Coordinates of C-alpha atoms in Angstrom, one line a residue:
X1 CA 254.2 -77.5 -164.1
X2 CA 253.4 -74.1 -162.7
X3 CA 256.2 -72.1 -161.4
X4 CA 254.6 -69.7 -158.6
X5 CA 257.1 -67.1 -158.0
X6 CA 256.6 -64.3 -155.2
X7 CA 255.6 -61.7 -157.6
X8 CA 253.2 -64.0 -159.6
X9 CA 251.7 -64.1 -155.5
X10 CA 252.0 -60.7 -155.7
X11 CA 250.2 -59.9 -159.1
X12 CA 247.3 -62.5 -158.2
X13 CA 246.8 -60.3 -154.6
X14 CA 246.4 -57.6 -156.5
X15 CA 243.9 -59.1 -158.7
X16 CA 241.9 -60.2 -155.9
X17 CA 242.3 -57.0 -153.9
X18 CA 240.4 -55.2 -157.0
X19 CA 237.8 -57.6 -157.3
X20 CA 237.3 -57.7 -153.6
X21 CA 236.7 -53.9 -154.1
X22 CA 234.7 -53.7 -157.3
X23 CA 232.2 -56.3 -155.5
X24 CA 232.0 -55.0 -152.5
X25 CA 231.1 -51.5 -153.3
X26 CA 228.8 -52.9 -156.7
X27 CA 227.2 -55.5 -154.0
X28 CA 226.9 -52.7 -151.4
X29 CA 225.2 -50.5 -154.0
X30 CA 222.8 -53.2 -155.5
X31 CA 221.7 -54.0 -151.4
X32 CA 221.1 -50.4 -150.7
X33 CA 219.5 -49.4 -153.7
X34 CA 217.0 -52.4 -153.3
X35 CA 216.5 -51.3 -149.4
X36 CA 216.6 -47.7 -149.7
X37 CA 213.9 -48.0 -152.8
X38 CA 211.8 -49.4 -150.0
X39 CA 212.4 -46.4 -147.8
X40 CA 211.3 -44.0 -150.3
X41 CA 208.4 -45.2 -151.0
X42 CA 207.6 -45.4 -148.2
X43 CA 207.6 -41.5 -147.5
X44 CA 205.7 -41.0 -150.8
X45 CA 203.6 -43.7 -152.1
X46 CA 203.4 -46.7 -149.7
X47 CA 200.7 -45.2 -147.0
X48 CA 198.2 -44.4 -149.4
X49 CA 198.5 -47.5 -151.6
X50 CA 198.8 -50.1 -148.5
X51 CA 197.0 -48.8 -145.7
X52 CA 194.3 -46.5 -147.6
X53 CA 192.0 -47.7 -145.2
X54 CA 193.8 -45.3 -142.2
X55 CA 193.8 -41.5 -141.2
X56 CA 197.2 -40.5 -142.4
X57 CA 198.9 -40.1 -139.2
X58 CA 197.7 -44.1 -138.7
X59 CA 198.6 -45.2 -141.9
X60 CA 202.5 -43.1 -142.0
X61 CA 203.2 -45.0 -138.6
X62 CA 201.9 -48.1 -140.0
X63 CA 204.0 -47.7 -143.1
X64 CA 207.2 -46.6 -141.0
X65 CA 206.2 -49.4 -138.7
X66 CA 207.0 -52.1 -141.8
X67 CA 209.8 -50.4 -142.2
X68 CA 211.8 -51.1 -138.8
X69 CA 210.1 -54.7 -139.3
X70 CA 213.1 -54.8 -141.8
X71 CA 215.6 -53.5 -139.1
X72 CA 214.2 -56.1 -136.8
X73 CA 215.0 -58.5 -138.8
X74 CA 218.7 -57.8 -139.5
X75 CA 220.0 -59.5 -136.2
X76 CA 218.3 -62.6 -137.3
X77 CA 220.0 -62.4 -140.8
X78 CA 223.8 -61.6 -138.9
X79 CA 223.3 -64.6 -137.0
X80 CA 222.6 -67.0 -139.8
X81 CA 225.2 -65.5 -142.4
X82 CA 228.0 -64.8 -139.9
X83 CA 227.9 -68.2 -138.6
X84 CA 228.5 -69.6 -142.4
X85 CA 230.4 -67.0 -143.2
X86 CA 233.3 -67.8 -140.1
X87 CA 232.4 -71.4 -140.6
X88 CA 232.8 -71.9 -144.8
X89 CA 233.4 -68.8 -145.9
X90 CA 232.4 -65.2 -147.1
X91 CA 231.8 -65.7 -150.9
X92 CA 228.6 -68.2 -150.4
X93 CA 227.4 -65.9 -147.8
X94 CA 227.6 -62.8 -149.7
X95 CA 225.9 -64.4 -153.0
X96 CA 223.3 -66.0 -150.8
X97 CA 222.3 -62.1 -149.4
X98 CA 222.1 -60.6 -153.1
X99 CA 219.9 -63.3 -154.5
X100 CA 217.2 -63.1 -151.4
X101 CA 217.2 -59.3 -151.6
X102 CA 217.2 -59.2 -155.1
X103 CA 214.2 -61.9 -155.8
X104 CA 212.1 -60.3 -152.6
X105 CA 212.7 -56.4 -154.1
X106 CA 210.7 -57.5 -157.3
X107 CA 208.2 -59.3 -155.7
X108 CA 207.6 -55.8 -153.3
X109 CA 207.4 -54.3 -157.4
X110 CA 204.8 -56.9 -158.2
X111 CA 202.7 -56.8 -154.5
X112 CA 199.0 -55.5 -155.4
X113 CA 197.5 -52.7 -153.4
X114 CA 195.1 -52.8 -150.6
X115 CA 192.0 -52.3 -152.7
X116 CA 192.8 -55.5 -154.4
X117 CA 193.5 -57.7 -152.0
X118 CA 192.6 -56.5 -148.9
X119 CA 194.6 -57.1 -145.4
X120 CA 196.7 -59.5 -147.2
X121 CA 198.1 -56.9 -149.1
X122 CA 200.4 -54.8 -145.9
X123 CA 200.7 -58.4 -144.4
X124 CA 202.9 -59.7 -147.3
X125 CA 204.6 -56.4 -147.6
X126 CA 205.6 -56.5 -143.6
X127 CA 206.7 -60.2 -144.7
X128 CA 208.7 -59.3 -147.3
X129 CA 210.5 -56.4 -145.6
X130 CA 211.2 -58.5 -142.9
X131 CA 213.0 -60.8 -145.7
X132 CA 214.4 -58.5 -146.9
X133 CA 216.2 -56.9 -143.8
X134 CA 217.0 -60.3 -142.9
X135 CA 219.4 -60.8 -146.0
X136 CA 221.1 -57.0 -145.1
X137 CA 221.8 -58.9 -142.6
X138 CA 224.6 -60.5 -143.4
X139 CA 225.5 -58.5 -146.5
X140 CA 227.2 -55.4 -145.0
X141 CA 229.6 -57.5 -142.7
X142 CA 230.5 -60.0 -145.5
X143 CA 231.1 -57.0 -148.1
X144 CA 232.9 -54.8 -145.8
X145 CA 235.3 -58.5 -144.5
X146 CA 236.1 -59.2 -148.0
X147 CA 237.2 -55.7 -149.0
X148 CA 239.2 -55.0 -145.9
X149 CA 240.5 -58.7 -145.5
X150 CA 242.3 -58.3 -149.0
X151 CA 243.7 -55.1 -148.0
X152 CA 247.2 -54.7 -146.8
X153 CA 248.5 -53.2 -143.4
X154 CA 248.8 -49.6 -145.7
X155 CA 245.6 -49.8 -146.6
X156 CA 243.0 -51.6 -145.0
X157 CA 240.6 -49.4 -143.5
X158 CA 240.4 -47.7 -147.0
X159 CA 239.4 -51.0 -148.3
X160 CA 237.3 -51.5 -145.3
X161 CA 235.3 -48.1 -146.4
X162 CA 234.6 -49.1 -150.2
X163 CA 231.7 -51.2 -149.5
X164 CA 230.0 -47.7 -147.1
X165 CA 230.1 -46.1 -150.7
X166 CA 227.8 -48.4 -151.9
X167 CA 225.2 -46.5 -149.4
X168 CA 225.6 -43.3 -151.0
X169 CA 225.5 -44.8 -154.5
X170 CA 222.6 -46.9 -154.2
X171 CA 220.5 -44.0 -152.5
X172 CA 221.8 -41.9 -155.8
X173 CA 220.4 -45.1 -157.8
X174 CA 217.1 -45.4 -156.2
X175 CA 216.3 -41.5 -155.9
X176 CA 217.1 -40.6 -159.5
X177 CA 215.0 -43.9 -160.8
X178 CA 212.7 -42.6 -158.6
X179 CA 212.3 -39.3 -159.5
X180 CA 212.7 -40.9 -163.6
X181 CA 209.8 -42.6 -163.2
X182 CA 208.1 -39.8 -161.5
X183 CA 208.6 -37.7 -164.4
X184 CA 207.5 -40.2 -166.6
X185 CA 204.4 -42.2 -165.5
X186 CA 203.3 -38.7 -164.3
X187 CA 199.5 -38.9 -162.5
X188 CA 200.2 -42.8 -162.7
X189 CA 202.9 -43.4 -160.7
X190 CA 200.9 -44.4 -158.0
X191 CA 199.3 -47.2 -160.0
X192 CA 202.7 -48.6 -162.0
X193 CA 205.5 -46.1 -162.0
X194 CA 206.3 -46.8 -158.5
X195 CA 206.7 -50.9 -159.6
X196 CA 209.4 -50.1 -162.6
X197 CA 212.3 -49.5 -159.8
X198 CA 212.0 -52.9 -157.7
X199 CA 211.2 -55.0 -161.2
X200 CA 214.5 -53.2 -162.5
X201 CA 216.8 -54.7 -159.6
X202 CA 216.6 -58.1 -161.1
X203 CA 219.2 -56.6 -163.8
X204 CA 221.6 -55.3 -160.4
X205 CA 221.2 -58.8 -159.3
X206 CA 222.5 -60.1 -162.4
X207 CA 225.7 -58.2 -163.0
X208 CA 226.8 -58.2 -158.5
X209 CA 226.4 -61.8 -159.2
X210 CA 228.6 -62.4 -162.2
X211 CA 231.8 -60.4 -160.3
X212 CA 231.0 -62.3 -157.1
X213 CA 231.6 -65.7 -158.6
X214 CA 234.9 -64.5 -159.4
X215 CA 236.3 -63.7 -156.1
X216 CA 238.5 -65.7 -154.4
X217 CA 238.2 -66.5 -150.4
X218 CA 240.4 -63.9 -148.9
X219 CA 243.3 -64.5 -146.8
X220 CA 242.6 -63.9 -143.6
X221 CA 239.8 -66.5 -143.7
X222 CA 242.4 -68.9 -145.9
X223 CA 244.7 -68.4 -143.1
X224 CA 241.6 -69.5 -140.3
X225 CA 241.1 -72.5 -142.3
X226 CA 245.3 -73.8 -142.5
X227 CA 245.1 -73.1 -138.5
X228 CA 241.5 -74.8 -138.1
X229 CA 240.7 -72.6 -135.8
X230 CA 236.9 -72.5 -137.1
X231 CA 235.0 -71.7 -134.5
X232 CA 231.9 -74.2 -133.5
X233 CA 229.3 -71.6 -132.4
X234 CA 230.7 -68.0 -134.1
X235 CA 227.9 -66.5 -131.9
X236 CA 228.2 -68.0 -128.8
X237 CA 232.0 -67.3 -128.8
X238 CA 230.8 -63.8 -129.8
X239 CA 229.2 -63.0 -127.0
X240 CA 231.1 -65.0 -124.5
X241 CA 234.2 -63.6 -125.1
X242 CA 234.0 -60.5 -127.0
X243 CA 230.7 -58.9 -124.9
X244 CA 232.5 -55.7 -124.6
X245 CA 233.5 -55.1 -128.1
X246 CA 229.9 -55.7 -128.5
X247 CA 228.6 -53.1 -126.7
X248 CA 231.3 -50.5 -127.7
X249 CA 230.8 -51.1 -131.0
X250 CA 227.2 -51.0 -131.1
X251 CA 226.7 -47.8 -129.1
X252 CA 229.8 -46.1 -130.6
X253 CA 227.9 -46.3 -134.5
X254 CA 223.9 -45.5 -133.1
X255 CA 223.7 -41.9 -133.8
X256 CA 225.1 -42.5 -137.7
X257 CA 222.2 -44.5 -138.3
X258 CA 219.2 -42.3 -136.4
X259 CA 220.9 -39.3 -138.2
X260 CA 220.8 -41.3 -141.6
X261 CA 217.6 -42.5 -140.7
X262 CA 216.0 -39.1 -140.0
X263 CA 217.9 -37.2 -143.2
X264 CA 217.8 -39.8 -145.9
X265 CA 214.1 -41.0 -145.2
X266 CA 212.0 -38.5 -142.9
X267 CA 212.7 -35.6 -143.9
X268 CA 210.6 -36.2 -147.2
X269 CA 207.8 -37.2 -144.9
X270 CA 208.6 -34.0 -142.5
X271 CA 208.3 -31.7 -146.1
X272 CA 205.6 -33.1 -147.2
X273 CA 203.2 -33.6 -144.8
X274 CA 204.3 -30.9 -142.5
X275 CA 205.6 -28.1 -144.1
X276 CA 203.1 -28.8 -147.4
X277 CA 206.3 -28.9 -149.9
X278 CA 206.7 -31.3 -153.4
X279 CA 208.3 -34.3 -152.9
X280 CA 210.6 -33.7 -155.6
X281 CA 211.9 -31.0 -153.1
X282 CA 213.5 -33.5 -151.1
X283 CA 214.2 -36.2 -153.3
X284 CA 216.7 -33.9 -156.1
X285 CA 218.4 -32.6 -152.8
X286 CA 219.2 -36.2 -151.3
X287 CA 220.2 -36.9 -154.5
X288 CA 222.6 -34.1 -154.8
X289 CA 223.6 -34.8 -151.1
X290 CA 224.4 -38.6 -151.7
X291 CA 226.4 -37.7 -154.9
X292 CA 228.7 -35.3 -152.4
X293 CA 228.3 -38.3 -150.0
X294 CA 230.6 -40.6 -152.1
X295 CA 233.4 -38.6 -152.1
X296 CA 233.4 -37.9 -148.5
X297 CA 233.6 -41.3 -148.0
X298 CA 236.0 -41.7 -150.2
X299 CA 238.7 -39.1 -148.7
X300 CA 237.5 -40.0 -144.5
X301 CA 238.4 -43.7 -146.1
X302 CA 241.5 -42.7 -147.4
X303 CA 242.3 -40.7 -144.0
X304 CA 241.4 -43.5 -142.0
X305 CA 244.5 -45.1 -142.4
X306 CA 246.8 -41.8 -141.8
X307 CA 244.6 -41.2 -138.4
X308 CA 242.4 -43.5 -136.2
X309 CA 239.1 -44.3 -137.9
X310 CA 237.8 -43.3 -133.9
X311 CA 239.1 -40.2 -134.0
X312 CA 237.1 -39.4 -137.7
X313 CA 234.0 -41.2 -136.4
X314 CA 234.4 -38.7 -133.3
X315 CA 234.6 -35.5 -134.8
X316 CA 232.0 -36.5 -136.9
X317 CA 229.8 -36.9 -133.5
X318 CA 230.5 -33.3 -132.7
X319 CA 229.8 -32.0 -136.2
X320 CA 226.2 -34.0 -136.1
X321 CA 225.5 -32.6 -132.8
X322 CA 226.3 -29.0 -133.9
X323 CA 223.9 -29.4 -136.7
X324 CA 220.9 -31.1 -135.6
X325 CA 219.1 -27.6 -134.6
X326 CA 220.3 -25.5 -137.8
X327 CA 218.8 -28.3 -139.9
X328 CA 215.5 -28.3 -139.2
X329 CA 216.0 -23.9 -138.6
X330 CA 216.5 -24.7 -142.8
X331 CA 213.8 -26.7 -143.3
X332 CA 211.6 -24.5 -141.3
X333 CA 212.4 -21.6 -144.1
X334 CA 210.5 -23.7 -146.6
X335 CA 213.2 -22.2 -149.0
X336 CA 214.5 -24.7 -151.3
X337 CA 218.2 -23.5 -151.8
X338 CA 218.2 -23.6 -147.7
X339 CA 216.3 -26.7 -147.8
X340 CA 219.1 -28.0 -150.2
X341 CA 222.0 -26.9 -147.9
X342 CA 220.7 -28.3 -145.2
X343 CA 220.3 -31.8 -146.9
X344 CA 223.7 -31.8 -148.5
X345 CA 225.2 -31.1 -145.1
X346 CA 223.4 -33.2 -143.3
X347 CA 224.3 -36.2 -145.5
X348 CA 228.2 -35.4 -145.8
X349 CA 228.4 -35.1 -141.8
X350 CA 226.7 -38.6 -142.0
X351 CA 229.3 -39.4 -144.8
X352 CA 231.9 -38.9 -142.5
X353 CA 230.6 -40.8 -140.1
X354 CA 229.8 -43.6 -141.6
X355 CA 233.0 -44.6 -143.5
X356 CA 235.3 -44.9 -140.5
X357 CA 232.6 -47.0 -139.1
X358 CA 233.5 -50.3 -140.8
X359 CA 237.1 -50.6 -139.9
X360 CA 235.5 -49.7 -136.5
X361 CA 233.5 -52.5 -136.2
X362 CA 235.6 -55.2 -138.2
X363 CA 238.7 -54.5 -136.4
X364 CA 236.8 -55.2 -132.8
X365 CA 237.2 -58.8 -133.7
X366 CA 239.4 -61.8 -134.6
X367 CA 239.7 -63.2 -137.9
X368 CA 238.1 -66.7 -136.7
X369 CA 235.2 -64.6 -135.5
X370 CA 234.8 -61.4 -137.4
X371 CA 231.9 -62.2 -140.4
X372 CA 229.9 -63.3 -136.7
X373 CA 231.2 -60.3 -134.6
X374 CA 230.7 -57.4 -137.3
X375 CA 227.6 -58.6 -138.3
X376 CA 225.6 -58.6 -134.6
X377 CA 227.1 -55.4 -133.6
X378 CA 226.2 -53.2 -137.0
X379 CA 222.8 -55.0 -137.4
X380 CA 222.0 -54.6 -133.3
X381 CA 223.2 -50.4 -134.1
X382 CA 221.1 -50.6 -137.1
X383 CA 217.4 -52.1 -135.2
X384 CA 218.5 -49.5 -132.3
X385 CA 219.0 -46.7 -134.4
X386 CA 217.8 -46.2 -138.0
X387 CA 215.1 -48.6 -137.5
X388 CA 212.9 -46.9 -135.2
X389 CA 214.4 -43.3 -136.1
X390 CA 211.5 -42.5 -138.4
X391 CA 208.8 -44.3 -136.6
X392 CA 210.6 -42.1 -133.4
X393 CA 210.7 -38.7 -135.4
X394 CA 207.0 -39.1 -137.0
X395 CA 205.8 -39.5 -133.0
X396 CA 208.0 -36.6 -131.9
X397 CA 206.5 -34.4 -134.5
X398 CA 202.9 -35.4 -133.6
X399 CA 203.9 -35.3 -130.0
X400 CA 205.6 -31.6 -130.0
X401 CA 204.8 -30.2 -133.4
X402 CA 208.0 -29.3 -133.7
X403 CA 211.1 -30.9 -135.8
X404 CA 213.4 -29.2 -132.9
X405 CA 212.0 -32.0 -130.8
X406 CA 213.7 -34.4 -133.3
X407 CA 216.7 -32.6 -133.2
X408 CA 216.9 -33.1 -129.3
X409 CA 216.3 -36.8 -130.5
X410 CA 219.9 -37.0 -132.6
X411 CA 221.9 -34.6 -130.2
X412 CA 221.3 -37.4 -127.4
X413 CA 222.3 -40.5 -129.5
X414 CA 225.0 -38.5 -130.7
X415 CA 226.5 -38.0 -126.7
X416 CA 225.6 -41.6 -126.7
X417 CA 228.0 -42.5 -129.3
X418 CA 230.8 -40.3 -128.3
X419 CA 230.8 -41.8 -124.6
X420 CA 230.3 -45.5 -126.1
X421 CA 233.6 -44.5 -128.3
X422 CA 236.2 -44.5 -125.4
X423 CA 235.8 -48.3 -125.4
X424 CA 236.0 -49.1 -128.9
X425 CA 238.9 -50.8 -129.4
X426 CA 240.7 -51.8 -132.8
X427 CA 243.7 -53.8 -132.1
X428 CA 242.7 -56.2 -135.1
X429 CA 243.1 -53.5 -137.6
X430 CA 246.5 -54.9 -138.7
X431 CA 246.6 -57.9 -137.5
X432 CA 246.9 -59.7 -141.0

């Protein structure tokens, strides 16, 4: 017989709580790092290996058009996995993501190029990106539910923040194997060192799946299940009753997303095609900027639960607005400590945006409904923003010839966010 005391309850929470963390942020990390692998190449390698048939205006839209295909795809994704994850949970959900984006990031690794294969070659890429946006899908909300879910009332929106350091970490991951393998398969990188990062992610998969297996259902969802109050149609209900908190939160979060979408991914295609500068330029000072990145998170995470997580998300709003002109001004100078600056800023104002944005989003919705409810709204502010945001900016540029043009571009979606923000409301923050 087992005696179960409260602090053996206790003890066992605490487990899970650490867990819940460790996975979220390694499961965030492994997801990013596969999806942001994708978004590098395609600023550096992709267009010329896919769609060498194109002028390279053609064949950079092309490439950036593949590359929303796996934006589009997310809604799809947050409708399949929230719907199993509110109906039987967030652990199958969340192992279910890693293995489809894990399985279709090698097979991008193994694609052959256009002058082997022909058309079939950027058809099968579009299809796998769309796969692979599709699992994103559901892994964001699941990571960020189970981390903030096994949180307690003092500290759930840092919880809810661990998983947003995964972004960071897995853009750190992918830029410096990037730049590794740049370095070392030298003038043939474009024929196999560019494959070596995607094969590699099989060995992510392997170790985010071994920790997932271990977690526990957290109690919030536990808690659903005693009450049955599981819902029939997660989405429907969604949408019928929660429309609002919808909206708000999808509006609220667009400009983190076209800013991260410009600074993380475009701006290697802005320095190199525009301004005639080495990619490695731009990749060591993302790199440098995502490094920073994590411990902004980490301290606006920790904030979050001293302040509201609307007020942080706010003021980073204004800060990205004041910036938008400056940083191109740096880029402009074609200097590379300016260059660097204006990088790292850019990517801690995003920082600070972006980790107040999950306890944001999750605390819009009921427990019964939340995998469901966080899932639509970030994926719906991820197709709207970051999607089309460098597809957007590479049209603005040919458009205007200016990147002040795509500055204009995040200043609006910016004031966007900041009016959608006076709806947000977060009343299931500490409801738990």
């Amino acid at each position: 017989m087992i005696k179960v005391t409260d602090r053996t309850v206790q003890i066992d929470h605490k487990k899970q709580q650490k867990i819940a963390g460790i996975s979220s942020v390694l499961g965030s990390t492994i997801e990013w790092y596969d999806f942001f692998l994708y978004g590098t190449m395609a600023a550096i390698i992709f267009p010329q290996l896919f769609f060498s048939q194109q002028d390279p205006y053609v064949a950079t839209l092309l490439t950036f058009s593949t590359y929303a295909i796996g934006y589009l795809a997310r809604p799809l994704g947050a409708i399949l996995f929230g719907h199993f994850g509110d109906k039987i949970g967030r652990k199958i959900s969340l192992i279910a993501t890693l293995l489809i984006m894990g399985t279709v990031t090698v097979l991008i690794g193994l694609l052959p190029g256009y002058e082997k294969i022909g058309l079939l070659s950027p058809i099968l890429l579009t299809l796998l990106r769309f796969i692979q946006g599709f699992a994103i899908g559901g892994e964001w909300p699941g990571s960020v539910l189970v981390s903030m879910e096994w949180g307690t009332n003092k500290n759930r929106g840092f919880m809810a923040t661990l998983p947003q350091i995964g972004v960071p970490l897995g853009l750190i991951l992918g830029t410096a194997v990037t730049s590794l393998f740049i370095s070392i398969s030298g003038d043939n990188f474009q024929t196999w060192g560019w494959r070596v990062p995607f094969i590699l992610s099989i060995v992510l998969v392997l170790v985010g799946l071994l920790i997932r297996f271990n977690l526990l259902e957290t109690p919030s969802f536990q808690k659903v299940l005693d009450e049955k109050k599981l819902p029939k149609l997660p989405v429907v209900s969604i949408f019928k009753y929660y429309p609002k908190q919808v909206l708000s939160a999808v509006f609220s979060n667009v400009s983190s997303d076209i800013a991260f979408g410009v600074f993380a991914f475009y701006t290697t295609t802005y320095g190199i095609t525009y301004l005639g500068l080495n990619k490695s330029i731009f990749v060591n000072a993302t790199l440098v900027g995502a490094i920073i990145a994590v411990f902004t998170i980490f301290l606006t995470g920790y904030i979050s639960d001293k302040i509201s997580p609307k007020k942080i998300l706010g003021f980073g709003n204004i800060l990205l607005i004041l910036w938008a002109l400056p940083y191109f001004y740096l880029l402009n100078t074609k200097n590379t400590g300016l260059i660097f600056l204006a990088v790292i800023i850019a990517l801690v104002i995003h920082a600070t945006m972006w980790a107040p944005l999950a306890p944001v989003i999750a605390s819009s919705f009921p427990a019964h409904l939340r995998y469901s409810g966080s899932a639509i709204s970030f994926m719906l502010r991820s197709m709207i923003g970051g999607g089309f945001a460098p597809l957007i900016s590479t049209y603005l540029l040919n458009k205007f010839h200016s990147g002040y043009a795509i500055s204009v571009y995040i200043i609006l979606a910016a004031v966007i966010s900041l009016f959608a923000l006076r709806y947000v409301d977060i009343k299931y923050q500490k409801e738990d």
